[in-house]
PDB file of C-alpha atoms in Angstrom:
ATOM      1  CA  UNK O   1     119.419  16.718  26.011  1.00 47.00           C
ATOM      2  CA  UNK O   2     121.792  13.832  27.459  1.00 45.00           C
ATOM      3  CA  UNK O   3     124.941  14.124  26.119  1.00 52.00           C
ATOM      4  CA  UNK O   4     125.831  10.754  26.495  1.00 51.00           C
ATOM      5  CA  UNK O   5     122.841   8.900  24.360  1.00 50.00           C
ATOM      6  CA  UNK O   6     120.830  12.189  23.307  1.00 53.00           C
ATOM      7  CA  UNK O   7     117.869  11.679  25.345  1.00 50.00           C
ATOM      8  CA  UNK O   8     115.136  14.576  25.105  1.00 49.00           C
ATOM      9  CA  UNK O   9     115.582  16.836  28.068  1.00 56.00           C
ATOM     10  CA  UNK O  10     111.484  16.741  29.592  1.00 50.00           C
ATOM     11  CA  UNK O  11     111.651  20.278  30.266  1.00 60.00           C
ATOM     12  CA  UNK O  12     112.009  21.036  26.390  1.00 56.00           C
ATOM     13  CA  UNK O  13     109.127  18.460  25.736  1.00 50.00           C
ATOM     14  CA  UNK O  14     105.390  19.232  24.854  1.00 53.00           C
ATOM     15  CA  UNK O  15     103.216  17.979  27.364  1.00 50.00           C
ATOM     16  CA  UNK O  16     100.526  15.243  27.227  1.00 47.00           C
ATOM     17  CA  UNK O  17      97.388  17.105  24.999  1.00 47.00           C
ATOM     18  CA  UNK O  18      94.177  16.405  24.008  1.00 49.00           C
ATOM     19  CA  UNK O  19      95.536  15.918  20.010  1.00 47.00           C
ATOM     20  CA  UNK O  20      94.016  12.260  19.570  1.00 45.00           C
ATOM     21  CA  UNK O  21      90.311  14.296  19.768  1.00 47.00           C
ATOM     22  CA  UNK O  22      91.998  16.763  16.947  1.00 52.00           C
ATOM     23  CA  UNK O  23      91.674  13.804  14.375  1.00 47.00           C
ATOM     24  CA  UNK O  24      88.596  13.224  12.485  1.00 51.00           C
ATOM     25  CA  UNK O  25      87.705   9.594  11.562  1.00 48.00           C
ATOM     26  CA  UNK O  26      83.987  10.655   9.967  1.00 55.00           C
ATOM     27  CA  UNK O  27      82.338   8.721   7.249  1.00 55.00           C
ATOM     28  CA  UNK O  28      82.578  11.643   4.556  1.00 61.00           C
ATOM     29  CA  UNK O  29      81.029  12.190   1.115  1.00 63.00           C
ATOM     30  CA  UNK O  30      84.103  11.840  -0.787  1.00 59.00           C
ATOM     31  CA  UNK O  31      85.178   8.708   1.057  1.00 58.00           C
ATOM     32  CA  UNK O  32      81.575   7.449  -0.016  1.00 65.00           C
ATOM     33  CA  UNK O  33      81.961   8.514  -3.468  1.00 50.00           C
ATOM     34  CA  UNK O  34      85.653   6.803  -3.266  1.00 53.00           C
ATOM     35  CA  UNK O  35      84.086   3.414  -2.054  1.00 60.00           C
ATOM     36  CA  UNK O  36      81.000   3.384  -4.961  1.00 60.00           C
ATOM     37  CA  UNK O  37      84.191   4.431  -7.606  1.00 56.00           C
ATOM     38  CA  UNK O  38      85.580   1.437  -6.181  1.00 59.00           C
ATOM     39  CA  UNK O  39      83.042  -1.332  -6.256  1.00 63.00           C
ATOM     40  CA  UNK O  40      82.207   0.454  -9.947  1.00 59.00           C
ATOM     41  CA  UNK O  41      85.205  -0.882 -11.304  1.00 56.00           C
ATOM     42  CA  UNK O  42      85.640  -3.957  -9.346  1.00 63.00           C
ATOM     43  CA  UNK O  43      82.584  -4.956 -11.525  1.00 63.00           C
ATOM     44  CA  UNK O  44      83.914  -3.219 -14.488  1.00 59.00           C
ATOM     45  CA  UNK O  45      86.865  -5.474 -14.517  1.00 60.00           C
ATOM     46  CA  UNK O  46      84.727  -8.618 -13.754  1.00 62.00           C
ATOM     47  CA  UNK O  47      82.377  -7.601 -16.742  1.00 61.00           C
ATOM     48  CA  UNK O  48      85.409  -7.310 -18.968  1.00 59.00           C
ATOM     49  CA  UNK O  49      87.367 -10.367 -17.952  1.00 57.00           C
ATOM     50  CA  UNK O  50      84.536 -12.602 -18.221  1.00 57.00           C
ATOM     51  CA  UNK O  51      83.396 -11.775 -21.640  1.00 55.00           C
ATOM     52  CA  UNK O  52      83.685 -15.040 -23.514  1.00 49.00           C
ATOM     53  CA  UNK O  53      85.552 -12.847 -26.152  1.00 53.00           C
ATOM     54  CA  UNK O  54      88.359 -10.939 -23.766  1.00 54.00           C
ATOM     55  CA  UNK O  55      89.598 -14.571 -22.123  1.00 46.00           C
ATOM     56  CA  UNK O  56      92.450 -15.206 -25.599  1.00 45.00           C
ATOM     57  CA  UNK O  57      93.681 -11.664 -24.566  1.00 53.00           C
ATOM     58  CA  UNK O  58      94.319 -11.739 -20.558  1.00 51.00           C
ATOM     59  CA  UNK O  59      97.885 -10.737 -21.295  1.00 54.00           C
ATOM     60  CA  UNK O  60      96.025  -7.478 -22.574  1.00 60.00           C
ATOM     61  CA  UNK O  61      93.951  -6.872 -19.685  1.00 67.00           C
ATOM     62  CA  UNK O  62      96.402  -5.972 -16.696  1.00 75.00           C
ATOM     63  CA  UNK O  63      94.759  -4.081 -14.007  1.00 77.00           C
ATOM     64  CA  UNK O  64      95.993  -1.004 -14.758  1.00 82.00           C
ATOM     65  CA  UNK O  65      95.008  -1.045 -18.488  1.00 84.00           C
ATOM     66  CA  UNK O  66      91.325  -1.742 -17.010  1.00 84.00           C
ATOM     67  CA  UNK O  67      91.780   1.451 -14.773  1.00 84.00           C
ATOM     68  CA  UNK O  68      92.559   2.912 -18.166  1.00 87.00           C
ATOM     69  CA  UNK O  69      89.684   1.631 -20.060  1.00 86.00           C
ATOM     70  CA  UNK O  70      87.661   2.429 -17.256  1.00 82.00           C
ATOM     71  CA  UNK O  71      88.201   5.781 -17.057  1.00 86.00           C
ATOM     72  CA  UNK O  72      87.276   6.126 -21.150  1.00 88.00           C
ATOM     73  CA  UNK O  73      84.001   4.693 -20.463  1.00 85.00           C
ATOM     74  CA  UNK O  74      83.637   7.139 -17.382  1.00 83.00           C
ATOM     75  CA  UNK O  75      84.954   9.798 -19.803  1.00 84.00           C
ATOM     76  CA  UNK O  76      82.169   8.663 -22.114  1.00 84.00           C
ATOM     77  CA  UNK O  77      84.402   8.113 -25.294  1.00 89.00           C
ATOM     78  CA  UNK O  78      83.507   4.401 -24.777  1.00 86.00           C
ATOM     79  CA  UNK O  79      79.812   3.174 -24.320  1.00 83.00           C
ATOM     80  CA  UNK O  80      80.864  -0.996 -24.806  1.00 81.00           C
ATOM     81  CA  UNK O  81      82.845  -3.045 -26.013  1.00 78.00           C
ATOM     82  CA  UNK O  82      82.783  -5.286 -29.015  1.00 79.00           C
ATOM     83  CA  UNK O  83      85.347  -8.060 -30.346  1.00 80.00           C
ATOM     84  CA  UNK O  84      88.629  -7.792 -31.757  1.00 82.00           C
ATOM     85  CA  UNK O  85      89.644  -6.305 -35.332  1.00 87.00           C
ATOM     86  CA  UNK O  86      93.215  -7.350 -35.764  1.00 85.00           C
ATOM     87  CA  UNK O  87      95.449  -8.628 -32.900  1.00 80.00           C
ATOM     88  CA  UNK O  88      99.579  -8.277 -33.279  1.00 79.00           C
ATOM     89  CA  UNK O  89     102.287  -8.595 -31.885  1.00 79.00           C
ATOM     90  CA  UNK O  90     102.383  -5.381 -29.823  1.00 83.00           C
ATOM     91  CA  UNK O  91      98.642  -4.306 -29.901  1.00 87.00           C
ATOM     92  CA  UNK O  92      95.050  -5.568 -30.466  1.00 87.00           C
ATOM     93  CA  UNK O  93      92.733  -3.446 -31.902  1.00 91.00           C
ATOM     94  CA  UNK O  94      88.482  -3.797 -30.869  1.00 88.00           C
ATOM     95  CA  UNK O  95      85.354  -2.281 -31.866  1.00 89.00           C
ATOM     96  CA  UNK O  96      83.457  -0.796 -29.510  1.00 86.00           C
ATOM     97  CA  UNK O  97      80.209   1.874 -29.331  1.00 85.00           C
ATOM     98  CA  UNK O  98      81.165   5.465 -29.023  1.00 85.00           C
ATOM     99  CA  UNK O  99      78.703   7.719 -26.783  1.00 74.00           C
ATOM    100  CA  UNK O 100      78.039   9.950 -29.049  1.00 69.00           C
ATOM    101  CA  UNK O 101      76.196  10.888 -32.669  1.00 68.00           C
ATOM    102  CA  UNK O 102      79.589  11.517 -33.851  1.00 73.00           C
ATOM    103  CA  UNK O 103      81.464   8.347 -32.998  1.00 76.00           C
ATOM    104  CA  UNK O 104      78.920   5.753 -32.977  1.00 84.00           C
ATOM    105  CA  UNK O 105      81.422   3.088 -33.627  1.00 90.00           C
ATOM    106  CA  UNK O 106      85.147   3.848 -32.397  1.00 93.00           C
ATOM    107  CA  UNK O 107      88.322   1.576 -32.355  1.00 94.00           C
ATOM    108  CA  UNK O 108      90.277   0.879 -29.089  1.00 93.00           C
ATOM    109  CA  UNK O 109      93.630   0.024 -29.685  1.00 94.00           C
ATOM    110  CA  UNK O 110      95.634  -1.911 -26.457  1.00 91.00           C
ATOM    111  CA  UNK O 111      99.378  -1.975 -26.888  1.00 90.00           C
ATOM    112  CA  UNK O 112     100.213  -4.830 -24.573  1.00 85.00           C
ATOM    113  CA  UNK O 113     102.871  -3.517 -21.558  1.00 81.00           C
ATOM    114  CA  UNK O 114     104.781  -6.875 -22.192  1.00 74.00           C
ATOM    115  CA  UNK O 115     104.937  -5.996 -25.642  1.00 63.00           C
ATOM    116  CA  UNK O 116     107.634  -8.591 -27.119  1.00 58.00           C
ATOM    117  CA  UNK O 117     108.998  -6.035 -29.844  1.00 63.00           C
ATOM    118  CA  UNK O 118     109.328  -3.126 -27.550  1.00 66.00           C
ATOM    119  CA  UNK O 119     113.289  -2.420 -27.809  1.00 68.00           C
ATOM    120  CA  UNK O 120     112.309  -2.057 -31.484  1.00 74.00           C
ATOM    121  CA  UNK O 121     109.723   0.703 -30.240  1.00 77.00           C
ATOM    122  CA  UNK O 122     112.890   2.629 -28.886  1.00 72.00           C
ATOM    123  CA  UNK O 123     114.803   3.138 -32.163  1.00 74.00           C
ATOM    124  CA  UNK O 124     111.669   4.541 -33.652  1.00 78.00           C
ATOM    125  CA  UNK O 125     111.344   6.848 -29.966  1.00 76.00           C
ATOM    126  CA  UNK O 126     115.007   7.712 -29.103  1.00 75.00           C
ATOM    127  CA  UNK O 127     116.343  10.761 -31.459  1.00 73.00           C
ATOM    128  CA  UNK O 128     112.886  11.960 -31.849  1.00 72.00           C
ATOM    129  CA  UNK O 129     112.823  15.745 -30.322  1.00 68.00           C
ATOM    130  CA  UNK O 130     109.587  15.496 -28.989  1.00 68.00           C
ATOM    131  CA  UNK O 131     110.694  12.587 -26.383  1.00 67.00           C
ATOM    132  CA  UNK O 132     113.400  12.390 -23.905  1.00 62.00           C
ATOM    133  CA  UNK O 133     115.715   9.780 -23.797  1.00 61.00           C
ATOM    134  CA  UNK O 134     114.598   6.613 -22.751  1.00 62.00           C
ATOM    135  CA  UNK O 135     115.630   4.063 -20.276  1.00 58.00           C
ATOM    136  CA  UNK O 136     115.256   0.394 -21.024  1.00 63.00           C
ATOM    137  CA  UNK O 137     112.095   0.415 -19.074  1.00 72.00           C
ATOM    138  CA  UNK O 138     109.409  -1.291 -20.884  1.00 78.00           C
ATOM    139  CA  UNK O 139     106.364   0.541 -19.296  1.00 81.00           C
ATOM    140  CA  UNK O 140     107.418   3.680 -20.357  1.00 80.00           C
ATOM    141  CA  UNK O 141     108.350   3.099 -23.767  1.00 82.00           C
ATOM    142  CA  UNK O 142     104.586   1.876 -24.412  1.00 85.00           C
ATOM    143  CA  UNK O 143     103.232   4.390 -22.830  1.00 86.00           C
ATOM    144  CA  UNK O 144     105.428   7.042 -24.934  1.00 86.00           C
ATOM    145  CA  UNK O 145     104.599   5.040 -28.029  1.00 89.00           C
ATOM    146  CA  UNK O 146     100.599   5.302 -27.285  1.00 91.00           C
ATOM    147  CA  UNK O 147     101.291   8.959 -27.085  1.00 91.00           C
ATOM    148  CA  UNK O 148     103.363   8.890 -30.078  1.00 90.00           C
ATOM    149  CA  UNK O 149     101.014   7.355 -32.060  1.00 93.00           C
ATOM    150  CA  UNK O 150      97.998   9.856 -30.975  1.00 93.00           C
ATOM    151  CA  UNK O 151     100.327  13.145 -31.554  1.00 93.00           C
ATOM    152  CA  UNK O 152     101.298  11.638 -35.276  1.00 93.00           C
ATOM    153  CA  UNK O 153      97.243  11.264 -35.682  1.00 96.00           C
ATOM    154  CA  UNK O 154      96.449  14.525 -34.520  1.00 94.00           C
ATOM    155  CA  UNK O 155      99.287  16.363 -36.656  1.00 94.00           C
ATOM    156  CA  UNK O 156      98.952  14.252 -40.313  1.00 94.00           C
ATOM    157  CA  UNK O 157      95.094  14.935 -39.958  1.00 94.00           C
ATOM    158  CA  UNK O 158      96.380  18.958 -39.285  1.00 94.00           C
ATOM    159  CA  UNK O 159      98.771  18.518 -42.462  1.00 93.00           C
ATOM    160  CA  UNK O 160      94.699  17.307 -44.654  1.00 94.00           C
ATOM    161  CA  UNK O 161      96.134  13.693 -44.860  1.00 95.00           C
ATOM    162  CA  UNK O 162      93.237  10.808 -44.539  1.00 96.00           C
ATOM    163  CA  UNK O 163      93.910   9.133 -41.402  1.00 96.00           C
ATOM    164  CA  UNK O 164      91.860   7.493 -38.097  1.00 96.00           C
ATOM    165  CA  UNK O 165      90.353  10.674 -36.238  1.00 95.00           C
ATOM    166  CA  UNK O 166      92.045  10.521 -33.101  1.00 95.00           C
ATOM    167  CA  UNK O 167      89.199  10.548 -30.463  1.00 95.00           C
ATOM    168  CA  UNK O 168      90.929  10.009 -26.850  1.00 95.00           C
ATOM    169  CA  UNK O 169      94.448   8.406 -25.347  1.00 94.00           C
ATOM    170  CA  UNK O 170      94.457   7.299 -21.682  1.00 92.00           C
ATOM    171  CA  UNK O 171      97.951   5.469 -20.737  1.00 90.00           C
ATOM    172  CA  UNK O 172      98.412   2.343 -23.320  1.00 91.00           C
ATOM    173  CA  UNK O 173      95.035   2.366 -24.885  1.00 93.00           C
ATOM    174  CA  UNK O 174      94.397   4.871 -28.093  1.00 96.00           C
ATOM    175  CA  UNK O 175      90.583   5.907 -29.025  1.00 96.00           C
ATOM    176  CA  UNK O 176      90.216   6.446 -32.820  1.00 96.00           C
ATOM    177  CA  UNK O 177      87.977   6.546 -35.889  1.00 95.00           C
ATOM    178  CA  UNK O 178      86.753   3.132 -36.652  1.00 94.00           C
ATOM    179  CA  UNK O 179      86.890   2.760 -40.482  1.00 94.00           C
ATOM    180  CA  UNK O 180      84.936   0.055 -41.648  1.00 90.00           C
ATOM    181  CA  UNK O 181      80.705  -0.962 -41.691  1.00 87.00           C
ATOM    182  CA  UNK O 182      79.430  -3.589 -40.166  1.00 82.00           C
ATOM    183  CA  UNK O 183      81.469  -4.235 -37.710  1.00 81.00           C
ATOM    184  CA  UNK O 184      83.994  -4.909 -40.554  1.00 86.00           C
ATOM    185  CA  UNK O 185      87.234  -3.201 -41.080  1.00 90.00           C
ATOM    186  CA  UNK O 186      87.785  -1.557 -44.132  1.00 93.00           C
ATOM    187  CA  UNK O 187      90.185  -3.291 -46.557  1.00 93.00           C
ATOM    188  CA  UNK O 188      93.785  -2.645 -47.135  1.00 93.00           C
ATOM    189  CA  UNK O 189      95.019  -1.642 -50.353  1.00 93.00           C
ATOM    190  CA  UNK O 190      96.332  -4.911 -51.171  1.00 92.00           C
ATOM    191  CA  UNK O 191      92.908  -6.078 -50.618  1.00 92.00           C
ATOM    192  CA  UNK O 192      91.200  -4.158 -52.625  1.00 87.00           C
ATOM    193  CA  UNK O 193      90.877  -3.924 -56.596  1.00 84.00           C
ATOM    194  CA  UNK O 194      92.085  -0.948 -57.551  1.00 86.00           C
ATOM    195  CA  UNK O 195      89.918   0.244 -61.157  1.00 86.00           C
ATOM    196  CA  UNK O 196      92.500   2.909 -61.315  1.00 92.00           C
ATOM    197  CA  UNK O 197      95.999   2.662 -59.719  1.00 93.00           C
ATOM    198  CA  UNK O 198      97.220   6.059 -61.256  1.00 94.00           C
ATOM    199  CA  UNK O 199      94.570   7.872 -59.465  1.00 94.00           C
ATOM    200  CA  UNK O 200      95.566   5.841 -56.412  1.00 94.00           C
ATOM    201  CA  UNK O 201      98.587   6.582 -56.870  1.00 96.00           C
ATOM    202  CA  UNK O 202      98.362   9.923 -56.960  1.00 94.00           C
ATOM    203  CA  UNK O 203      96.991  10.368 -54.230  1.00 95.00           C
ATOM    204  CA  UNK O 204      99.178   8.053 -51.672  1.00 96.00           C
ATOM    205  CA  UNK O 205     102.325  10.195 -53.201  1.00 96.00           C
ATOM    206  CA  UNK O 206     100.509  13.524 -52.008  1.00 96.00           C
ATOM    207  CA  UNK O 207      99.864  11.842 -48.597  1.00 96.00           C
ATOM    208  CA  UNK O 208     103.543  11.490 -48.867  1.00 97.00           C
ATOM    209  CA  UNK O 209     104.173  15.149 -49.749  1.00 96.00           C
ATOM    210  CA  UNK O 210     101.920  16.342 -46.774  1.00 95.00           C
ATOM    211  CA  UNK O 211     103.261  14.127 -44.278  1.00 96.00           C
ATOM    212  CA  UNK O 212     106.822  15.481 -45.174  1.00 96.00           C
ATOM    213  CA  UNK O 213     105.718  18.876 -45.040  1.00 94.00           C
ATOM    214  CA  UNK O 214     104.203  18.651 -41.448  1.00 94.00           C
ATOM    215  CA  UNK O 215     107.581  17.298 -40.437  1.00 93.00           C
ATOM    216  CA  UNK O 216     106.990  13.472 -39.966  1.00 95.00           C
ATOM    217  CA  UNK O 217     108.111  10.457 -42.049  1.00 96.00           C
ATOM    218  CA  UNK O 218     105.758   7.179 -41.385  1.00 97.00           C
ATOM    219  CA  UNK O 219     108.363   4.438 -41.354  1.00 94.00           C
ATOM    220  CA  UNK O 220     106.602   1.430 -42.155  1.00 94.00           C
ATOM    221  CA  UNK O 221     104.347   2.494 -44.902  1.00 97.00           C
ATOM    222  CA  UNK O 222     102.856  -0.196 -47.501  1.00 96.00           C
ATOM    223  CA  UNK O 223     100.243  -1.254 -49.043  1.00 96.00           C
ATOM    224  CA  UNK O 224      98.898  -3.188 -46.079  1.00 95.00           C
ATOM    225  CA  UNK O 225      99.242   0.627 -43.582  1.00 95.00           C
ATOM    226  CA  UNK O 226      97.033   1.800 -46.327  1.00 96.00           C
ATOM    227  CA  UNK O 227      93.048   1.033 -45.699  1.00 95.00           C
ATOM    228  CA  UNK O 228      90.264   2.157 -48.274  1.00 94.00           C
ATOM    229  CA  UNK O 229      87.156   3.073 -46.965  1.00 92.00           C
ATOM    230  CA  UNK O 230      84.646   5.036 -48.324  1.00 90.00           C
ATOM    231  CA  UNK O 231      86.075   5.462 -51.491  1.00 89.00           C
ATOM    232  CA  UNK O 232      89.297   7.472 -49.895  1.00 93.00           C
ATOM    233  CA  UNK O 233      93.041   5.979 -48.954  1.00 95.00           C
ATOM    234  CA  UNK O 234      93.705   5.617 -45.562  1.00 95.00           C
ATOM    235  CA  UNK O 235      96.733   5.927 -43.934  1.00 97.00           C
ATOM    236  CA  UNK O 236      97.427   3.644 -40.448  1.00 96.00           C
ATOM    237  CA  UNK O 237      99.546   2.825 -37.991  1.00 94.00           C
ATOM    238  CA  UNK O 238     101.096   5.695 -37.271  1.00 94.00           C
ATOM    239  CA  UNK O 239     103.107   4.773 -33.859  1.00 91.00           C
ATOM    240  CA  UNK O 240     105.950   4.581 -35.689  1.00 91.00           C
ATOM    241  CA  UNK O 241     106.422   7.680 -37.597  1.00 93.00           C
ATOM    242  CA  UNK O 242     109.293   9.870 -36.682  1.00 92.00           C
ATOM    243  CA  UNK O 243     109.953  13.612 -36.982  1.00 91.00           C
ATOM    244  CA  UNK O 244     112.357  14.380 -39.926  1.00 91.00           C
ATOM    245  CA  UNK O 245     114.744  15.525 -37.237  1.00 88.00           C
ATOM    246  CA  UNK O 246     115.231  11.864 -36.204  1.00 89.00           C
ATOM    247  CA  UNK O 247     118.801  10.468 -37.244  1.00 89.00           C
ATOM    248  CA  UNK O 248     117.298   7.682 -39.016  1.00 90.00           C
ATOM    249  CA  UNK O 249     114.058   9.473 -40.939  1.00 93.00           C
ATOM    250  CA  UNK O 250     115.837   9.948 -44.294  1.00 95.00           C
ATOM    251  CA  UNK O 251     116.689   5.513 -44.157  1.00 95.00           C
ATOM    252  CA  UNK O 252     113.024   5.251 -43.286  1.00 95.00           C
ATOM    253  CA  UNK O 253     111.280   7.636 -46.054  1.00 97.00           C
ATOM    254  CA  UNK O 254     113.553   5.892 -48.782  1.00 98.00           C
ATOM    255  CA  UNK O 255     112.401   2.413 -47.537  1.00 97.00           C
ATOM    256  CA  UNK O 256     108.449   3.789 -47.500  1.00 98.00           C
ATOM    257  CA  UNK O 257     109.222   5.206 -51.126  1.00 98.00           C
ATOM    258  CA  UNK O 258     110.199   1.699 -52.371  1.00 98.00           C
ATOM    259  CA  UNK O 259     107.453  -0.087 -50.824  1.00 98.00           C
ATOM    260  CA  UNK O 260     104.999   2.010 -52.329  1.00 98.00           C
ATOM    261  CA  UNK O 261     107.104   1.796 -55.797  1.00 98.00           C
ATOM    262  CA  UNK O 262     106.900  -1.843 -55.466  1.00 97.00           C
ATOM    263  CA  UNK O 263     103.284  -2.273 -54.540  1.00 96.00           C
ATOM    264  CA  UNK O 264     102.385   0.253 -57.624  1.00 96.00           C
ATOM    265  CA  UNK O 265     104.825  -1.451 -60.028  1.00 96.00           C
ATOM    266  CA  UNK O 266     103.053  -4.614 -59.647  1.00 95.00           C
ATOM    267  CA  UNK O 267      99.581  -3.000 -60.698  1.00 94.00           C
ATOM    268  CA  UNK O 268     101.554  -2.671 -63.830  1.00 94.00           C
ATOM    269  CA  UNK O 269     102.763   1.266 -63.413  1.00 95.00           C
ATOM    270  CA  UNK O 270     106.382   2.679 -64.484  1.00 96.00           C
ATOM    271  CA  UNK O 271     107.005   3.749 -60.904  1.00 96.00           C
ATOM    272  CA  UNK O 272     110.673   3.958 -58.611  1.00 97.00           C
ATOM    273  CA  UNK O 273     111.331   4.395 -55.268  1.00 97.00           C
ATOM    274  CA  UNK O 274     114.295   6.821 -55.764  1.00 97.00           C
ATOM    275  CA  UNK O 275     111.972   9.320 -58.290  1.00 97.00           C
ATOM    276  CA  UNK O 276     108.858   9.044 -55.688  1.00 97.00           C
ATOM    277  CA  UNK O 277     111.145  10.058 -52.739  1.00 97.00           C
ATOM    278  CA  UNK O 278     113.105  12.910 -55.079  1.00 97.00           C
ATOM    279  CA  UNK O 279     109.231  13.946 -55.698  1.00 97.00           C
ATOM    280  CA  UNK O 280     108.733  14.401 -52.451  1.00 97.00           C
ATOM    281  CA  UNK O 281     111.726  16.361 -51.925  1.00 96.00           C
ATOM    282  CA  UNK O 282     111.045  18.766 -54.319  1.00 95.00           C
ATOM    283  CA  UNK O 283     107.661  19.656 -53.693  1.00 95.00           C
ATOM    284  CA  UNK O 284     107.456  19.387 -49.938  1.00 91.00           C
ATOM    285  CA  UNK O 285     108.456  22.080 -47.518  1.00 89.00           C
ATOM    286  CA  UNK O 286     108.583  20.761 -44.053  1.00 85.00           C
ATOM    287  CA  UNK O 287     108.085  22.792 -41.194  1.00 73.00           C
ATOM    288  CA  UNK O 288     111.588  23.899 -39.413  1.00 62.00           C
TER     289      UNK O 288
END
């Protein structure tokens, strides 16, 4: 080596090889398989972003929540898509065919990754044990909140409350039970007559009680997060739920305790916010 501008000494050098006949440039299977992958969803995404019904929602439909969709279809928890149920302000919800006996109808809810409300996703994220702290990055709070919202699924349908089966999650878009016939979604509870609001009651309050006791509070619960279908209450929207760990959980269970008081005073019942939420109190026993 030169010790003036560190110039490799030749007789330390390999020599000139043969190592440009050492690399193989072959046509394999996988790259073949890569390549039909490829054109697969290049017509995927065509299929979707042409249907008449997709072109109000581009700002849904980013390439990488196609790759996303695609790969449910692949998976074969999505057979095709329908038109939308509800649209909001962070998500829009579609029907679409499930492939199998089970699921023949499933809904596919898209949170949008330029979701306008998505600081507001944080307080309901940060403090909750079972997320890290997040940065201000709006990707990955939508992502955690899609994940959120399937773990809350999967645990309040472990606790025996009534909500959407939770089918698949794949980055921002959630699989789930469709409730509803004919292509219709099943109405909310201020919808629908009630013939008996005590019963009704009754039975939202337990919800209540069983959500506490598997350790989660929903946060925005009302008459218009509950859906009847089938005859039985329904209970939505679960992205927002927190753990009862989270700083804020005992704010949010006393607000969900006077909405429901509210709703159920006005189909003429004797009910109060601050007795539902002492109910609950008393009769739950969360998990540690």
């Amino acid at each position: 080596m030169s010790e003036e501008y560190g110039l490799l000494d030749l007789d330390n050098s390999d020599g000139v090889g043969d190592e440009w006949e050492e690399i193989d440039v072959s046509d394999t299977e996988a790259d073949r398989v890569a390549r039909q992958r490829d054109r697969e969803f290049d017509q995927f995404r065509k299929r979707i972003k042409n249907t008449e019904r997709f072109k109000v929602e581009q700002s849904v439909f980013d390439d990488a929540t196609l790759a996303a969709l695609y790969r449910l279809v692949q998976h074969g928890y999505v057979k095709a898509f329908g038109g939308p149920l509800s649209s909001g302000k962070e998500a829009t919800v579609y029907l679409a065919l499930g492939d199998d006996d089970e699921h023949e109808e499933v809904a596919v809810k898209i949170y949008r990754i330029n979701a306008s409300d998505f600081r507001d996703m944080r307080d309901y994220l940060v403090g909750d044990p079972r997320f890290e702290e997040l940065s201000g990055d709006k990707k990955r709070t939508v992502l955690a909140w899609t994940k959120k919202e399937f773990a809350n699924l999967k645990r309040a349908e472990k606790a025996g409350v009534r909500v959407p089966e939770p089918i698949a999650v794949e980055r921002n878009v959630l699989v789930m039970e469709f409730l509803g016939s004919d292509g219709n979604r099943a109405p909310t509870l201020d919808d629908a007559h009630l013939e008996n609001p005590e019963t009704a009651f009754g039975v939202v309050r337990e919800y209540m009680r069983r959500l506490y006791d598997a350790g989660l509070v929903h946060g925005d619960l009302s008459e218009y997060n509950i859906i009847v279908h089938d005859g039985e209450l329904c209970f939505i929207d679960l992205g927002q739920a927190v753990t009862i760990h989270h700083p804020n959980s005992g704010e949010f269970l006393t607000r969900d305790c006077a909405n429901i008081a509210s709703f159920f005073q006005r189909q003429g019942m004797d009910v109060h916010g601050d007795e539902l939420e002492e109910w609950i109190h008393e009769n739950a026993t969360p998990r540690p």
